[in-house]
mmCIF file of C-alpha atoms and ligand atoms in Angstrom:
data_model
loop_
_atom_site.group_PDB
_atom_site.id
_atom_site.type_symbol
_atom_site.label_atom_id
_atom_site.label_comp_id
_atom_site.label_asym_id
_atom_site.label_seq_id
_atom_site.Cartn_x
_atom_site.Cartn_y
_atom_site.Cartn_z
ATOM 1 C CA UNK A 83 -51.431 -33.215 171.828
ATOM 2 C CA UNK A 84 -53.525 -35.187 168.912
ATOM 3 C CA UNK A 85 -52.763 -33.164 165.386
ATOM 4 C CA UNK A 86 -56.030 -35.508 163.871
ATOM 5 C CA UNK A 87 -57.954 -33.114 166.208
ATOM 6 C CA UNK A 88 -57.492 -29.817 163.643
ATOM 7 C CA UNK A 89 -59.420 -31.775 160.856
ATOM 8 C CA UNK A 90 -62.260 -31.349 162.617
ATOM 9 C CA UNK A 91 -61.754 -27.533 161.255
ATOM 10 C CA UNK A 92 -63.730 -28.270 158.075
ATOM 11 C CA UNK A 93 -62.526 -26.785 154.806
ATOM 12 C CA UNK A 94 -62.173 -27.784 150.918
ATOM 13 C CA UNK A 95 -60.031 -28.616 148.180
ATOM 14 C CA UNK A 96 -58.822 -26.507 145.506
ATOM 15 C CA UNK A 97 -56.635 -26.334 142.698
ATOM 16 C CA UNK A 98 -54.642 -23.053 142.054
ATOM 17 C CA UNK A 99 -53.425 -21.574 138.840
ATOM 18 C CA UNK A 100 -50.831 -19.301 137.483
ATOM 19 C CA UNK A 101 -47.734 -18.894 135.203
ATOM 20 C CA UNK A 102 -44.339 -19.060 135.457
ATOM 21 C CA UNK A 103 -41.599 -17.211 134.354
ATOM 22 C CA UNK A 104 -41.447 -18.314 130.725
ATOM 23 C CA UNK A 105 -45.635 -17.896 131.228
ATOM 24 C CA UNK A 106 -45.625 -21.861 131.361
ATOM 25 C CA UNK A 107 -49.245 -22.730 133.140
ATOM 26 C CA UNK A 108 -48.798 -24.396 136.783
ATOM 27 C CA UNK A 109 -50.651 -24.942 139.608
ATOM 28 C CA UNK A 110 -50.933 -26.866 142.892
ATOM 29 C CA UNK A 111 -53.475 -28.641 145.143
ATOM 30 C CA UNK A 112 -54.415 -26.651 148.473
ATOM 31 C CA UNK A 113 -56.574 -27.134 151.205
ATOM 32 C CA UNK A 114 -56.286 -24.001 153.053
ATOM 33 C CA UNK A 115 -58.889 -21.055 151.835
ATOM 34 C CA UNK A 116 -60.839 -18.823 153.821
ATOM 35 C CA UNK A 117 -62.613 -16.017 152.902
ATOM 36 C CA UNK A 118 -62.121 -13.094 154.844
ATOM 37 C CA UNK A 119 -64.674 -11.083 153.964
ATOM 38 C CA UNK A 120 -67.005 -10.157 150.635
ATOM 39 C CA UNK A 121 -67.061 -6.308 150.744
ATOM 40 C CA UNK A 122 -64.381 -5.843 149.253
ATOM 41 C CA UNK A 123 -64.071 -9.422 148.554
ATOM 42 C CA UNK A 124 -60.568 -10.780 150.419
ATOM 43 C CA UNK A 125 -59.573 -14.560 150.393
ATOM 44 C CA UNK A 126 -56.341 -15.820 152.541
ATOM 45 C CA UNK A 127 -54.651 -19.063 151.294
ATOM 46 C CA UNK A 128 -51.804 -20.496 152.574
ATOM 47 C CA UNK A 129 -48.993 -22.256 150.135
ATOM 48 C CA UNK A 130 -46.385 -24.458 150.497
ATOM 49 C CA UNK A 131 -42.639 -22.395 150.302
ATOM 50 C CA UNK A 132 -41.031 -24.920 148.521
ATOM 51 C CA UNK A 133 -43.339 -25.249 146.304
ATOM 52 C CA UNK A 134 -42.810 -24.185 142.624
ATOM 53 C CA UNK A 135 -46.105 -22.951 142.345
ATOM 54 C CA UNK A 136 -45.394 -20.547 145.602
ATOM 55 C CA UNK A 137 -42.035 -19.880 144.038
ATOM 56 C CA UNK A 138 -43.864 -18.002 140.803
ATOM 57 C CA UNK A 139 -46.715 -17.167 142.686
ATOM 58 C CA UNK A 140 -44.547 -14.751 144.646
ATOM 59 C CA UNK A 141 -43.405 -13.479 142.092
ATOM 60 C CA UNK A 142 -46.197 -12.994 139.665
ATOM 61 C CA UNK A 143 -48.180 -11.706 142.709
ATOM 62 C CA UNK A 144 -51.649 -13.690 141.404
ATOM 63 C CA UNK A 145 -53.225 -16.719 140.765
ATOM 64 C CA UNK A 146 -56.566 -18.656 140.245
ATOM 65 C CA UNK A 147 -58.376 -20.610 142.232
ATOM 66 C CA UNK A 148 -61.073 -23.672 141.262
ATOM 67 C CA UNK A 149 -63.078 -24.606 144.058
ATOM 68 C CA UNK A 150 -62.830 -28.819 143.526
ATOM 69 C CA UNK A 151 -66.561 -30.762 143.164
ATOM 70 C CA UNK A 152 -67.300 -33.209 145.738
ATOM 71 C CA UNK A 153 -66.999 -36.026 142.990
ATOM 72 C CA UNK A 154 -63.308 -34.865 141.805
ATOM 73 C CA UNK A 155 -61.782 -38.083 141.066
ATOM 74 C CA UNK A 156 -58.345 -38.987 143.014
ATOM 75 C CA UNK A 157 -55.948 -38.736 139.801
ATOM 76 C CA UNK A 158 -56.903 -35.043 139.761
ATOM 77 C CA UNK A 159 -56.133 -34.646 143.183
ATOM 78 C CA UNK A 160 -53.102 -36.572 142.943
ATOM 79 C CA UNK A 161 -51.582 -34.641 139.743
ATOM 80 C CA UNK A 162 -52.180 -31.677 140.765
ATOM 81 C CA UNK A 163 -50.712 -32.855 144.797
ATOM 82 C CA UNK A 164 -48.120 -35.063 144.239
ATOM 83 C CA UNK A 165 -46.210 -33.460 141.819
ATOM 84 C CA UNK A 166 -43.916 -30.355 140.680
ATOM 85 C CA UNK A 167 -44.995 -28.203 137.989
ATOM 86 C CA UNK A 168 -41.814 -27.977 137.422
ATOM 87 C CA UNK A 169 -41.324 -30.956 135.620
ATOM 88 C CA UNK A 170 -44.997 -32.047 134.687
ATOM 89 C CA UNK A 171 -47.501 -30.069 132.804
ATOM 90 C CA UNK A 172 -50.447 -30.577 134.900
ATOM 91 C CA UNK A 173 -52.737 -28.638 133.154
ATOM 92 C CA UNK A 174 -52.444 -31.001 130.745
ATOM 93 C CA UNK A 175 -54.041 -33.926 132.163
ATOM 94 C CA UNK A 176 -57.545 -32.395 133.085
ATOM 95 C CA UNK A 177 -60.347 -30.299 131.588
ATOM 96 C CA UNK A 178 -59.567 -26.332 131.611
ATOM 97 C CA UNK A 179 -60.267 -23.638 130.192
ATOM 98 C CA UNK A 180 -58.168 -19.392 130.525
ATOM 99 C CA UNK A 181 -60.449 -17.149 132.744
ATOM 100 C CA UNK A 182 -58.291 -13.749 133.168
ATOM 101 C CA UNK A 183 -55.790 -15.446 131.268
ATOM 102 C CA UNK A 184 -55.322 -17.991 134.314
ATOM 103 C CA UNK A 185 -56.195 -21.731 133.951
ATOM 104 C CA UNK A 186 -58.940 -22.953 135.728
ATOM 105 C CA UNK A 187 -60.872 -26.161 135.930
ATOM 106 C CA UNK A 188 -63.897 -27.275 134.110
ATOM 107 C CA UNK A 189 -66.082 -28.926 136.898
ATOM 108 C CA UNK A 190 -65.378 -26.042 139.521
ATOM 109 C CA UNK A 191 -68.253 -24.805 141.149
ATOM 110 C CA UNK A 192 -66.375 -21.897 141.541
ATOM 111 C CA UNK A 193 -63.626 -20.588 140.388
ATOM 112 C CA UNK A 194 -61.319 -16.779 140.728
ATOM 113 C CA UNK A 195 -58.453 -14.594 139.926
ATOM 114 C CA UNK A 196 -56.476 -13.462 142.891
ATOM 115 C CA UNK A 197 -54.170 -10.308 143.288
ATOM 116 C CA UNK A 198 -52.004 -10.550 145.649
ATOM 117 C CA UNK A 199 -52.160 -7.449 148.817
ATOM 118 C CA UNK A 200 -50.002 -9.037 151.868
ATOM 119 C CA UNK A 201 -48.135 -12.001 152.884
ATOM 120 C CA UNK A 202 -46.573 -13.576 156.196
ATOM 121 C CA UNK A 203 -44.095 -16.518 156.029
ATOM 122 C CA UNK A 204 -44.535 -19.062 158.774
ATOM 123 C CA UNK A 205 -41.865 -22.051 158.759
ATOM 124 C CA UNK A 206 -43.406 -23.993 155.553
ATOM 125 C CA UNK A 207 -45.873 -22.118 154.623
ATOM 126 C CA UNK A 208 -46.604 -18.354 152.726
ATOM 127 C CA UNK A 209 -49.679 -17.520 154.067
ATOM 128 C CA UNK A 210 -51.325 -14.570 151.262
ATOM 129 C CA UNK A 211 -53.879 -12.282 152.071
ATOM 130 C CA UNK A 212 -55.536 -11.677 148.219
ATOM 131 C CA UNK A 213 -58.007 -9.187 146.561
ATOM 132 C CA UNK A 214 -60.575 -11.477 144.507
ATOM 133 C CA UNK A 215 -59.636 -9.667 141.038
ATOM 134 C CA UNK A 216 -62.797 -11.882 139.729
ATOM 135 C CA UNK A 217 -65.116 -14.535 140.240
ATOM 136 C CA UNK A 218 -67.767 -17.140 138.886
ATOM 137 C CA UNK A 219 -69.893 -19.397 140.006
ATOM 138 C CA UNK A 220 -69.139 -22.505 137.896
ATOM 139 C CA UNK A 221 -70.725 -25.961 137.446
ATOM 140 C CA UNK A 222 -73.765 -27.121 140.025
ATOM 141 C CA UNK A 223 -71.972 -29.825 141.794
ATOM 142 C CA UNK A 224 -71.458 -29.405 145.302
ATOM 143 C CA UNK A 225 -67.751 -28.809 146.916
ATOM 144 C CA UNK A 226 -65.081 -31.233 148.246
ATOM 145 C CA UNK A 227 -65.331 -31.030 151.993
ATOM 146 C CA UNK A 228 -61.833 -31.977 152.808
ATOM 147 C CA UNK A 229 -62.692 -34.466 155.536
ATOM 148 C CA UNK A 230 -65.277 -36.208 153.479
ATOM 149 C CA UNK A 231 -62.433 -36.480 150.423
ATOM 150 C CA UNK A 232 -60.404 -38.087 153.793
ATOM 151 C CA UNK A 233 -62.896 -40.126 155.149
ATOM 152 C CA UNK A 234 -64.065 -41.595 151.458
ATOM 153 C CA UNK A 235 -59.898 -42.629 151.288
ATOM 154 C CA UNK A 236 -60.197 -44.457 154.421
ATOM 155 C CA UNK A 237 -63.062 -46.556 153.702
ATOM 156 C CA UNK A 238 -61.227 -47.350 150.276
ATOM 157 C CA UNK A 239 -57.930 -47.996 151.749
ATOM 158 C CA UNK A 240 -60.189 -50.419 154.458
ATOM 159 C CA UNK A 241 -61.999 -52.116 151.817
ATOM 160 C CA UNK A 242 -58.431 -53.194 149.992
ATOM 161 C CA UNK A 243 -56.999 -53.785 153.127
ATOM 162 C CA UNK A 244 -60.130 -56.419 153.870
ATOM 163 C CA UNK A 245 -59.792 -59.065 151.134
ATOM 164 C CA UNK A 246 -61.684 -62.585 151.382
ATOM 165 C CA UNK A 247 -59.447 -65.560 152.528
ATOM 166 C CA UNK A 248 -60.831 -68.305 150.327
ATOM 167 C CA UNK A 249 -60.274 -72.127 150.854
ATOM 168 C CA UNK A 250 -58.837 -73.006 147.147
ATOM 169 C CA UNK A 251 -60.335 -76.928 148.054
ATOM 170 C CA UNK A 252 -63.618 -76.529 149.293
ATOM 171 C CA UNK A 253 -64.140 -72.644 148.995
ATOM 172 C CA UNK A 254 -64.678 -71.842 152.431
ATOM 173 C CA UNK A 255 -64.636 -68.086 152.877
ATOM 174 C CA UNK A 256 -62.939 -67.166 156.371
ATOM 175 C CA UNK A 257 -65.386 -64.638 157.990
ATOM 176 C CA UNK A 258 -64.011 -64.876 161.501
ATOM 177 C CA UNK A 259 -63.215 -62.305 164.115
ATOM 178 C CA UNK A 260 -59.515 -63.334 163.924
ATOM 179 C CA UNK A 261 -57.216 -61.072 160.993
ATOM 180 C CA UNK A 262 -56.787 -64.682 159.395
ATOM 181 C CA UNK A 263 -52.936 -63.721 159.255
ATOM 182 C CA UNK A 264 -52.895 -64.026 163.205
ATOM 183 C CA UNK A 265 -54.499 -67.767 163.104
ATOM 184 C CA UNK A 266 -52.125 -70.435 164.312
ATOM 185 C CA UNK A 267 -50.313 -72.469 161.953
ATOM 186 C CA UNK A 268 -52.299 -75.582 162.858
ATOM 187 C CA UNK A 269 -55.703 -74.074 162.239
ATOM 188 C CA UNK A 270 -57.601 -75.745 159.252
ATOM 189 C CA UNK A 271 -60.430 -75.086 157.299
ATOM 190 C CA UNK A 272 -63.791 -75.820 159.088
ATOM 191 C CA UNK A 273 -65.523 -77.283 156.272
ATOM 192 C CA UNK A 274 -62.936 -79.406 154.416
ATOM 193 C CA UNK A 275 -60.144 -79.934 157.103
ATOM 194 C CA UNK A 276 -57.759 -78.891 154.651
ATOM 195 C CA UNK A 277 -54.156 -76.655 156.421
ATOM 196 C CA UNK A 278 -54.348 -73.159 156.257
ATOM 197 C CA UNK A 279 -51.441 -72.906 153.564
ATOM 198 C CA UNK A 280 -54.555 -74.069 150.851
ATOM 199 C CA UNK A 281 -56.201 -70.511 151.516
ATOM 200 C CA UNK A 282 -55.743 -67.890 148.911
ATOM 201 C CA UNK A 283 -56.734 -63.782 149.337
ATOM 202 C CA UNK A 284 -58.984 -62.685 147.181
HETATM 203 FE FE1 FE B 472 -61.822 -75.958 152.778
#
């Protein structure tokens, strides 16, 4: 069994919003949203259990959701995914404004209100079925596919990972098939003849 496989189930990005107990805004990042149907209008989303958001969620029985635009820079993704609102204001950080006194982003090119109607708990996850309270169509920009937001982090994380080895004597720039790491000791620069310790990454 290859997990990688299920990406190939396209969906977006979004950022939910609610309020906690002491009506403190939070939110999370999610990837799972499908809508169920339009008449009446029913969304399912699926949130993580342990997650504080979930926690209030449950309990407040709604939330908002902001559809993310394709060009949603990462430290967006990542404060609203890598933290706890428990400890971090994450509202914050980005561009928002109240819509049915929820937060919502900016840039969405959508964005709702969600009532709660059912719920099933799996072994991570709340999965809630939701009544779209309300909804607008926000800014023109297209939305986050999920695997494009995936497949734009791997050609980053390739391009840092592929740094020039440069000859600091003659400048040679080491193009070959080889990871230069894996050359033998003994190898030296073509041009100059100089030992491979003299090479610097850049
Ligand atoms: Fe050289």
């Amino acid at each position: 069994m290859n997990l990688d496989a299920l990406f190939k189930i396209s969906h977006g990005l979004y950022v939910t919003g609610a309020r906690d107990t002491q009506d403190r805004l939070i939110g999370s990042c999610i990837d799972a949203v499908m809508v169920i149907e339009t008449s009446p209008a029913q969304i399912m989303i699926s949130l993580e259990k342990n997650s504080f958001t979930c926690e209030n969620v449950l309990i407040s029985q709604k939330l908002s959701l902001s559809v993310l635009p394709v060009d949603t820079p990462d430290d967006v993704i990542r404060n609203f995914g890598m933290q706890s609102s428990k400890i971090t204001d994450k509202w914050k950080n980005v561009p928002y404004h109240l819509y049915q006194n929820l937060p919502v982003l900016d840039q969405a090119p959508a964005y709702m209100t969600l009532v709660i109607t059912q719920r099933i708990e799996t072994a991570t996850h709340w999965v809630l079925l939701c009544d779209v309270q309300a909804v607008e169509p926000g800014s023109m920009a297209p939305a986050l596919i999920y695997a494009d937001y995936q497949n734009r982090k791997r050609k980053e994380n390739k391009m840092t990972e592929s740094k020039k080895w440069v000859c600091t004597v003659c400048g040679y720039v080491y193009d070959g098939e080889v990871p230069f790491e894996e050359l033998p000791d003994d190898w030296t620069c073509p041009l100059c003849g100089e030992p491979k310790s003299v090479f610097v990454q850049e």
